[in-house]
Short mmCIF file of C-alpha atoms in Angstrom, two decimals:
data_model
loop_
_atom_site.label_atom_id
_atom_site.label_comp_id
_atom_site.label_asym_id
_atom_site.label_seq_id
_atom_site.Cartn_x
_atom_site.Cartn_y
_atom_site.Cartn_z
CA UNK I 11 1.46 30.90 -42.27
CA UNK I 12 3.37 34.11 -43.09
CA UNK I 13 6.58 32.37 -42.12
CA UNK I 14 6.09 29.05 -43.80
CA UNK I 15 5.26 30.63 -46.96
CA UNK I 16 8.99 33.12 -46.67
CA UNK I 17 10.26 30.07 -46.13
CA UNK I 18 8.67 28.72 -49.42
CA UNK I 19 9.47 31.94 -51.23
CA UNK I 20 13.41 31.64 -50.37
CA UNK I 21 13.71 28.22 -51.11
CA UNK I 22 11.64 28.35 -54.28
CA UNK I 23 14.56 30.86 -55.19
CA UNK I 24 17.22 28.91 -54.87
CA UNK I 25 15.57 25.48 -56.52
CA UNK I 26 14.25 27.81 -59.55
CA UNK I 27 17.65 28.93 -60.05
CA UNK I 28 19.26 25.85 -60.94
CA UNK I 29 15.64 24.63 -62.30
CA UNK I 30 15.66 27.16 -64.88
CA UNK I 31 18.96 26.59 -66.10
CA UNK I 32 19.43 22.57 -66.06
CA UNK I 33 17.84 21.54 -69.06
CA UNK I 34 19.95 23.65 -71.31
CA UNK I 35 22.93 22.82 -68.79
CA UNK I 36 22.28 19.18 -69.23
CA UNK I 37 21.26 19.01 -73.11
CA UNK I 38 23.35 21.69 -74.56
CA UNK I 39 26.39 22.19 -71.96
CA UNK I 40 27.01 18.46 -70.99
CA UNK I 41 25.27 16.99 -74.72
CA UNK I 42 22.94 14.38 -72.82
CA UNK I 43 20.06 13.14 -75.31
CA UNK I 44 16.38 13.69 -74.62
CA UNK I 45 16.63 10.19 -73.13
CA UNK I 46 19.09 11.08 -71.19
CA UNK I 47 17.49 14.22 -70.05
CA UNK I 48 14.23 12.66 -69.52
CA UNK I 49 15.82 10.02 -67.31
CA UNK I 50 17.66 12.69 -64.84
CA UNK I 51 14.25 14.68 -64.74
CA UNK I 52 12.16 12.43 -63.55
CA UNK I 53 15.06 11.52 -61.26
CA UNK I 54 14.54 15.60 -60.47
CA UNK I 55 10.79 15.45 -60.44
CA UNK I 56 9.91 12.13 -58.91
CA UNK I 57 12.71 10.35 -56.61
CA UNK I 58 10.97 12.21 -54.13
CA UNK I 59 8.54 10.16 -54.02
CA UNK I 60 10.32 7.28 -52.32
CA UNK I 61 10.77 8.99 -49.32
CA UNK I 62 7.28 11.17 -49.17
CA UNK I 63 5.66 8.49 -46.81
CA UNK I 64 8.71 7.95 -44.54
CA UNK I 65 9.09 11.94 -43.98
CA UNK I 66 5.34 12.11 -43.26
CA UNK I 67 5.23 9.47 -41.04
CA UNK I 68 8.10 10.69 -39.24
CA UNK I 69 6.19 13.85 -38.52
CA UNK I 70 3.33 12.34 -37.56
CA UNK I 71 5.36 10.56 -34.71
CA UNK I 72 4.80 13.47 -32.40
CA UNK I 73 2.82 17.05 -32.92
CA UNK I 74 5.46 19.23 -32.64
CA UNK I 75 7.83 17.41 -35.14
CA UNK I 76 6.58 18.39 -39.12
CA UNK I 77 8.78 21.48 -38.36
CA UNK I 78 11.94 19.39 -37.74
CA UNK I 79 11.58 16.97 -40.19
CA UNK I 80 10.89 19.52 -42.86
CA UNK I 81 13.80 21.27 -41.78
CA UNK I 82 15.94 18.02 -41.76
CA UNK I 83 14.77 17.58 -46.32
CA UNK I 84 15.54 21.56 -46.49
CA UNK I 85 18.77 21.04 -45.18
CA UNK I 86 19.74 18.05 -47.42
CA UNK I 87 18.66 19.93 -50.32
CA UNK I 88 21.13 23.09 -49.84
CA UNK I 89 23.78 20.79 -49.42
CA UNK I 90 23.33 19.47 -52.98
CA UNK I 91 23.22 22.81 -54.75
CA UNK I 92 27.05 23.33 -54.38
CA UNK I 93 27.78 19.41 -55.35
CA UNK I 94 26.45 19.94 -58.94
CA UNK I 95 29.96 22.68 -59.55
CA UNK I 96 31.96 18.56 -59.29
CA UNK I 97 29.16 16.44 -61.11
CA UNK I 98 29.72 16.29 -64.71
CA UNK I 99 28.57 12.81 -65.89
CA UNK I 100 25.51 10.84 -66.33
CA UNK I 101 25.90 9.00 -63.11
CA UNK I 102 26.93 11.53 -60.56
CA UNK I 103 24.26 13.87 -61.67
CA UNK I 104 21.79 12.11 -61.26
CA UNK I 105 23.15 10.59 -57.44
CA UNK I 106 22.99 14.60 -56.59
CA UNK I 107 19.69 15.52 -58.33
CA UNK I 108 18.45 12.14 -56.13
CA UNK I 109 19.96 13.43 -52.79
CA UNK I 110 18.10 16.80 -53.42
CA UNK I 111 14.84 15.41 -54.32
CA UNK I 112 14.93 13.03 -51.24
CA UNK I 113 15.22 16.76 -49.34
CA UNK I 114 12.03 17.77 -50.97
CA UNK I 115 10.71 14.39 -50.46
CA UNK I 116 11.18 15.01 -46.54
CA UNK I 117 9.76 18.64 -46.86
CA UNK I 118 6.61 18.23 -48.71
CA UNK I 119 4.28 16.27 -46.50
CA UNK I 120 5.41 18.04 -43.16
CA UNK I 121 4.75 21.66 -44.72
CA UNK I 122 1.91 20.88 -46.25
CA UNK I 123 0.58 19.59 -43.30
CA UNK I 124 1.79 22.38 -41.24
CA UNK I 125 -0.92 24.61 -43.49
CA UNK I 126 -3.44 22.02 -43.48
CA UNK I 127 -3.56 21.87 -39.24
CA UNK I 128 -3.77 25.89 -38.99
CA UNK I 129 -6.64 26.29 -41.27
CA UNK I 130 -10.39 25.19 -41.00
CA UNK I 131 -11.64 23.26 -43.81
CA UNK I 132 -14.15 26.43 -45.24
CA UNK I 133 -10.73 28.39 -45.91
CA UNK I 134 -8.20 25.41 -46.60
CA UNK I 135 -8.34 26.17 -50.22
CA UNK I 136 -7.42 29.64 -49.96
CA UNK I 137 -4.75 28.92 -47.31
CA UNK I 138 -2.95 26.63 -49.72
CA UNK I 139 -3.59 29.47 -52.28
CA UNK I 140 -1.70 32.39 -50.40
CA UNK I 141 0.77 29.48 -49.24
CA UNK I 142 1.45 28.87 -53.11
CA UNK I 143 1.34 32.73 -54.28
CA UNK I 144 4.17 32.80 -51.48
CA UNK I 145 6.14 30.04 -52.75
CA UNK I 146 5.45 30.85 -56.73
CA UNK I 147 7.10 34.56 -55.96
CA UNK I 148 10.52 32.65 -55.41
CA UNK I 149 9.65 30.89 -58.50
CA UNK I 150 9.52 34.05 -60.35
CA UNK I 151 12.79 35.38 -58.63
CA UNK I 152 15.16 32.49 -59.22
CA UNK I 153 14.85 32.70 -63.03
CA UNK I 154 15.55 35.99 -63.00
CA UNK I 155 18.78 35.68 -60.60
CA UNK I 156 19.85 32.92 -62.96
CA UNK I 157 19.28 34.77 -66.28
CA UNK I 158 21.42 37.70 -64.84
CA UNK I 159 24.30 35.54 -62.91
CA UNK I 160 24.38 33.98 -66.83
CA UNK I 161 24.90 37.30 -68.46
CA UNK I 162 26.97 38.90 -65.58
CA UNK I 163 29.70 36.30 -65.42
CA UNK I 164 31.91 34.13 -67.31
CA UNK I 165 31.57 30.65 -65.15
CA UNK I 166 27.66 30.97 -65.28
CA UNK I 167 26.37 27.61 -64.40
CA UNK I 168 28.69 27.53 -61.73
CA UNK I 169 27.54 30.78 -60.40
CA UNK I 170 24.18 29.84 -60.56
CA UNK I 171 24.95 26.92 -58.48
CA UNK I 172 27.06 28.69 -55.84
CA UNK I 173 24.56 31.55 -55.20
CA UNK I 174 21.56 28.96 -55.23
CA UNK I 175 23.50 27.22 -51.73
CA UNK I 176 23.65 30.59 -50.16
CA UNK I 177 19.68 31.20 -50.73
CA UNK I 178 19.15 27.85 -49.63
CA UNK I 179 21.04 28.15 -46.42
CA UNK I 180 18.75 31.56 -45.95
CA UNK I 181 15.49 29.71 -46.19
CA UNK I 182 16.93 26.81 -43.61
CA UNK I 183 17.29 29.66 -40.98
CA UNK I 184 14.20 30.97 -41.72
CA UNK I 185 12.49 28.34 -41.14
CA UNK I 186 14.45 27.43 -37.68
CA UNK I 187 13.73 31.02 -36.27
CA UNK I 188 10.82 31.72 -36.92
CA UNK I 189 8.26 28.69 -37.96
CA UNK I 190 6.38 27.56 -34.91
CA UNK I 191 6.70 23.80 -34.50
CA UNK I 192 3.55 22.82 -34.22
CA UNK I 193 0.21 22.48 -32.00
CA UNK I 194 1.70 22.30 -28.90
CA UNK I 195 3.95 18.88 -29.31
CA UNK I 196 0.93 16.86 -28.25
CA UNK I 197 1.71 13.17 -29.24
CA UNK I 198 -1.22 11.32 -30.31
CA UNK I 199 -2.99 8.89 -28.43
CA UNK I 200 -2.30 5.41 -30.89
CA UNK I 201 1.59 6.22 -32.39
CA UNK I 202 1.38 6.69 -36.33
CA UNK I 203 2.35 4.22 -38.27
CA UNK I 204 2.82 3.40 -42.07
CA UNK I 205 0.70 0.46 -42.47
CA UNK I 206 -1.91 3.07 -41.05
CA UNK I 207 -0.95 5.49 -43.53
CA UNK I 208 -1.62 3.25 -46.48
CA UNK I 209 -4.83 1.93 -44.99
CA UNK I 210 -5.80 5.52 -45.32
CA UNK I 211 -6.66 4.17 -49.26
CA UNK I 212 -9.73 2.40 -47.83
CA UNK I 213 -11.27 5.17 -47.72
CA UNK I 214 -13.21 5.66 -50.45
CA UNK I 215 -13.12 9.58 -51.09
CA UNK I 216 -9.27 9.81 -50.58
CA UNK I 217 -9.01 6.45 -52.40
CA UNK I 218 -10.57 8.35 -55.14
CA UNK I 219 -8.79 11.72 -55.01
CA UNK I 220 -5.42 9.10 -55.20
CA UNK I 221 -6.69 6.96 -58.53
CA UNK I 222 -7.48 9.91 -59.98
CA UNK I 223 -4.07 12.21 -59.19
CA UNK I 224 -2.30 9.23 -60.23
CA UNK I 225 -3.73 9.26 -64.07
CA UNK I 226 -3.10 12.49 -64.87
CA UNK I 227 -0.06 12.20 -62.78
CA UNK I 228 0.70 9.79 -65.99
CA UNK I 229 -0.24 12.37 -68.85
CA UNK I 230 1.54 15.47 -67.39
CA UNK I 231 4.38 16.17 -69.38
CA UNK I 232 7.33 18.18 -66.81
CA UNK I 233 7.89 21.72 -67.17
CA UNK I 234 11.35 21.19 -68.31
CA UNK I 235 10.17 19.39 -71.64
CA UNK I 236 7.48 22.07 -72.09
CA UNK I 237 10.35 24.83 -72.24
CA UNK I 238 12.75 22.61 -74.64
CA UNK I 239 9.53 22.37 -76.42
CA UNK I 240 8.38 26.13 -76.79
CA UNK I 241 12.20 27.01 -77.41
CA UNK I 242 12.56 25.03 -80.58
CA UNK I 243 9.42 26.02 -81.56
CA UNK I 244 10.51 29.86 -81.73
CA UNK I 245 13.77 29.40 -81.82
CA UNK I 246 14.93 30.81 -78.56
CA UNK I 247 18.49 31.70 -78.44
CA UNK I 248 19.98 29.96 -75.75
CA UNK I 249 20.70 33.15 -73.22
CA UNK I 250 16.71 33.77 -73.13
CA UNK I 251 16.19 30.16 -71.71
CA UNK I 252 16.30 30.98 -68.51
CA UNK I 253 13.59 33.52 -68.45
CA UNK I 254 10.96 30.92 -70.13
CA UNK I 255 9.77 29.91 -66.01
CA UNK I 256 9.19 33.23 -65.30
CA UNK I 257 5.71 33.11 -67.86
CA UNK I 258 4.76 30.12 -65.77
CA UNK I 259 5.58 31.84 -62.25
CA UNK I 260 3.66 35.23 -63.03
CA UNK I 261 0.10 33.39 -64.06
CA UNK I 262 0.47 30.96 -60.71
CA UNK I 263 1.26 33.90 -58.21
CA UNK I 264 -1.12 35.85 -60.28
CA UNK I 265 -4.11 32.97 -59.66
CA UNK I 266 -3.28 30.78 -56.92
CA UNK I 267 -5.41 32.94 -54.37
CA UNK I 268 -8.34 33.25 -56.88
CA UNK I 269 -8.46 29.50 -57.83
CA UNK I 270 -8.10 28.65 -54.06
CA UNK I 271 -10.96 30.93 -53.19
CA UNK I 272 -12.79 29.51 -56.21
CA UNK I 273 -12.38 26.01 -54.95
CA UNK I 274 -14.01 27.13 -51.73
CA UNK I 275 -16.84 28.21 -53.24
CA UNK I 276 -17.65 25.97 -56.45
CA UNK I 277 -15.97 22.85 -55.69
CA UNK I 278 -12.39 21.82 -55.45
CA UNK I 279 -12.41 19.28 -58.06
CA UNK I 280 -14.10 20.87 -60.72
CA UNK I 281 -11.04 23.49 -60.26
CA UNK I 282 -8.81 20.27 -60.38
CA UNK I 283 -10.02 19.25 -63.47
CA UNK I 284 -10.22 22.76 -65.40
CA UNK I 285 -6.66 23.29 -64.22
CA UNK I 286 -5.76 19.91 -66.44
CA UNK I 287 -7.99 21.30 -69.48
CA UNK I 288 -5.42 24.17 -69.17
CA UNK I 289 -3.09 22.21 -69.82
CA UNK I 290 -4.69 20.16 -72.67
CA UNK I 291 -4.67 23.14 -74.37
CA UNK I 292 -1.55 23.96 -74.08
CA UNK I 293 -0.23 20.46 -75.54
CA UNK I 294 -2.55 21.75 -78.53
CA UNK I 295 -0.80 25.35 -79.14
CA UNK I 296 2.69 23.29 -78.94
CA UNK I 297 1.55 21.07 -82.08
CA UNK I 298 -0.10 23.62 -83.92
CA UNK I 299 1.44 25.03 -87.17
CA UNK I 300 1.22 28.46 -85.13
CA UNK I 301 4.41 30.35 -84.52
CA UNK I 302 3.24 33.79 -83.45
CA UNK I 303 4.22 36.42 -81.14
CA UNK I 304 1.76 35.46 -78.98
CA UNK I 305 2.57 32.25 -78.59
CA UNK I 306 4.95 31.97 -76.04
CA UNK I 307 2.89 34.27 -73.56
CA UNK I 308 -0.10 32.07 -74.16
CA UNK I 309 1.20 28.98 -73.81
CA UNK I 310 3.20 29.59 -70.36
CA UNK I 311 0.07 31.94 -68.87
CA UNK I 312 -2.15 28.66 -69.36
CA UNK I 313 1.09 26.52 -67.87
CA UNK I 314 0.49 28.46 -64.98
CA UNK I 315 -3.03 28.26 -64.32
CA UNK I 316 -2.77 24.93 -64.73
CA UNK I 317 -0.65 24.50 -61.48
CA UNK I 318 -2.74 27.13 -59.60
CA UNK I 319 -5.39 25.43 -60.17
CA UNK I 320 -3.94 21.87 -59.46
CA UNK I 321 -1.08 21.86 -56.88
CA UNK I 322 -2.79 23.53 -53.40
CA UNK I 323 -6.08 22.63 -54.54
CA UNK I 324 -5.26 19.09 -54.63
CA UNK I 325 -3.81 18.95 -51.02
CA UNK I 326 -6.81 21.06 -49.91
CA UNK I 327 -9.38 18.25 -51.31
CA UNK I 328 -7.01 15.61 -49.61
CA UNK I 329 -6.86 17.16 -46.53
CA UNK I 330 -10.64 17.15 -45.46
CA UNK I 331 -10.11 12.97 -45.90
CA UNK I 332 -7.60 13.02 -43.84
CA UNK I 333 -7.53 12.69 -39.69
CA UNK I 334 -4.94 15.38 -37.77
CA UNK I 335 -2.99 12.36 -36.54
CA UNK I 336 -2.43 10.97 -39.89
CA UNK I 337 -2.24 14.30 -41.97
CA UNK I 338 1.63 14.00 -43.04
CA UNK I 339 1.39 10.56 -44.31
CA UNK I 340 -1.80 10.70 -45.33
CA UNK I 341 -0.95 14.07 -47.84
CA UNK I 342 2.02 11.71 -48.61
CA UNK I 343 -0.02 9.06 -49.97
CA UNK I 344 -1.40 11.21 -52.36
CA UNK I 345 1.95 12.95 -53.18
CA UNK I 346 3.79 9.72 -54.16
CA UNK I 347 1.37 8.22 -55.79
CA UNK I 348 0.88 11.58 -58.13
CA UNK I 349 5.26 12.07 -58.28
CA UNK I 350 5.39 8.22 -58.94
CA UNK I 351 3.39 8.74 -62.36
CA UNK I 352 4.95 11.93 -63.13
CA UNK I 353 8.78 10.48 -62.69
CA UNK I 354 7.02 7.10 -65.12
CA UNK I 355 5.47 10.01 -67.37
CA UNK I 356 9.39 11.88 -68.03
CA UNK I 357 10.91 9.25 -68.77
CA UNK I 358 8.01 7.94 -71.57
CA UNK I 359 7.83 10.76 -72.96
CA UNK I 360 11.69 11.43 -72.89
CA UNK I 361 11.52 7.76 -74.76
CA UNK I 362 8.87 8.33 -77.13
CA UNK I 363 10.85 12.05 -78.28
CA UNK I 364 13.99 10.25 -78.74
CA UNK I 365 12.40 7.66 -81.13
CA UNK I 366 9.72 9.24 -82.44
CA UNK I 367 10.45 13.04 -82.59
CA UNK I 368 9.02 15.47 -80.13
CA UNK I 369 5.55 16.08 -82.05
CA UNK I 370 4.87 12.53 -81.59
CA UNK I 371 5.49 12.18 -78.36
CA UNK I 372 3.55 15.35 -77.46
CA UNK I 373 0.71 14.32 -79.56
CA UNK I 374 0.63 10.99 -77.29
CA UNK I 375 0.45 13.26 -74.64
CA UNK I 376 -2.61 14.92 -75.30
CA UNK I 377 -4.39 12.21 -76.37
CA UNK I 378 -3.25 10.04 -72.78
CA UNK I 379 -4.43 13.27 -70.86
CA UNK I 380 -7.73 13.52 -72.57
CA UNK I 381 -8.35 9.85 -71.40
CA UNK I 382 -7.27 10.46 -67.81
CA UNK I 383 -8.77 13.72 -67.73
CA UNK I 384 -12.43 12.07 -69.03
CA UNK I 385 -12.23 9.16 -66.06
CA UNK I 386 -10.77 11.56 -63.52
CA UNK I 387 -14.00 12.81 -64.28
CA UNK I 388 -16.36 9.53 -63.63
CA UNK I 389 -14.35 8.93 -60.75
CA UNK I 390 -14.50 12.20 -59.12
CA UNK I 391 -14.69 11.96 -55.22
CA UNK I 392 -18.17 12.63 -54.61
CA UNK I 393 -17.80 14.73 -51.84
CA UNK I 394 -15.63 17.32 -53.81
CA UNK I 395 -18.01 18.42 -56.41
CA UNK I 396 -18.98 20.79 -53.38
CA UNK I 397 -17.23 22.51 -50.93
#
């Protein structure tokens, strides 16, 4: 677990680094229109999802193999890092920010599983928790290595990009040396397949947990847009960008053990659902008339609760409907549907800014997530409301 999560915490560095800086990169260094940017970020956020079920049934094929096929999306996304210093346009851009979410496409499923088979289903939420805490403290790092490669050198973005490979490259080793492969390499009696994978929907409590991480998949407006959001709101000058993450990064390492823990205890999706409230409200600070010093510390402190209290919990509630032989593509299921309606949800909202004005669009936002967030909450898998 220890290793997975360094792992986590490396790579997390290197993606946060260029994270933290594209939007500005893209918007203000290359001009692209919130259109335009809300095209390439759900490119970013959700092309993985095309390629979520074939990396988890690829690990499936096999018990010993989530390590290598993980390894196999890690690799493919350090090999992009370097290839946005030659992309400049539109098109190429978005080919490279494809390639690298097809690596994280081929990750996801595989690692998660790897937590999911070495803990019992009492402590699942709290393994996810630590797992996350792990992976959030790279989140918190790579802004900060990107706001001081900015400031230190005169070629920033490319800087950002070049150091970003080299962390990358780090976390690939890592994870070759010194993450065990697996339980043993035992292959499974009846050979995984992905018609079994999506037959995994008839059952009705994962069927559930899947409708439901699907609408609010829809109403979840990317972290990128929040930040473009909460800068023009205060009027951020353009050198602080990069240190707007780092709000988000400190609540989720602060509360991703707590919230796991809490899900053990109270109920996993009744932490699910608060987690989205969180982030109802913060919709509702961005479209107040408030501009306040405390503004920006409240509104990225609840953006981070929000994803501790959303992103291991979820896998942790999918996980108990889930056999061991299916547990990659059956965590992928879930995954793609919920990146699916985030990648539909960045480029609506991307839409709905450019023609409407970004108070509009947000406004739409809050009221879509309110609506998902009140049947997510009829449809609740009944045997979540309890540990």
């Amino acid at each position: 677990m220890l290793a997975l999560g360094t792992v986590s915490l490396v790579t997390d560095v290197s993606s946060e680094m260029v994270t933290a800086v594209l939007p500005l990169y893209l918007v203000t260094g290359l001009g692209l229109s919130p259109l335009g940017f809300g095209l390439l970020d759900g490119v970013y956020n959700g092309f993985s999802a095309l390629v979520r079920l074939v990396g988890g049934h690829f690990a499936d094929r096999g018990g010993g193999r989530h390590k290598w096929v993980a390894g196999l999306g890690y690799g493919i996304s350090a090999v992009c890092k370097p290839l946005l210093l030659v992309a400049h346009a539109l098109t190429p851009i978005g080919v490279v920010l494809a390639a690298d979410r097809t690596g994280k496409g081929l990750w996801t499923a595989p690692r998660d599983a790897l937590i999911s088979l070495s803990s019992t289903p009492e402590t699942r939420g709290r393994a996810f928790g630590v797992h996350r805490a792990m992976d959030t403290a790279g989140a918190l790092l790579g802004p900060l290595v990107a706001f001081w490669i900015l400031r230190a050198t005169v070629d920033g973005y490319d800087a950002v990009f070049t150091v970003s490979f080299c962390v990358a490259v780090l976390g690939l080793l890592v994870l070759v040396l010194f993450v065990p492969g697996g339980r043993g390499g035992a292959v499974p009696a009846e050979r995984p397949t992905l018609r079994a994978a999506l037959a995994l929907l008839r059952r009705r409590e994962l069927r559930r947990i899947t409708v439901c991480a699907l609408l609010l998949g829809l109403a979840t407006v990317s972290d990128s847009f929040v930040y473009l959001l909460l800068q023009r709101r205060l009027g951020v000058p353009d050198r602080w960008f990069a240190l707007l993450p780092l709000g988000t990064a400190a609540a989720f390492l602060l509360l991703a053990v707590v919230f796991g823990r809490l899900a053990d205890r109270v109920g996993r999706w009744a932490v699910f659902l608060g987690g989205h409230g969180a982030l109802l409200v913060v919709y509702a600070l961005l479209l107040t008339s408030w501009r306040g010093s405390g503004l920006p510390y409240l509104v990225l402190a609840l953006h981070g609760a929000f994803y501790a209290a959303t992103d291991g919990v979820l896998m942790a509630t999918a996980s108990d409907s889930v056999p061991e032989a299916l547990r990659s593509s059956g965590l992928a299921v879930v995954q793609t549907g919920q990146a699916l309606t985030r990648f539909a949800c960045s480029l609506l909202f991307g839409a709905a800014w450019t023609v409407w004005g970004d108070r509009a669009a947000l406004a739409a936002a809050a009221v879509a997530l309110a609506v998902c967030a009140a049947s997510s909450l009829t449809l609740r898998p009944k045997g979540t409301v309890t540990a």
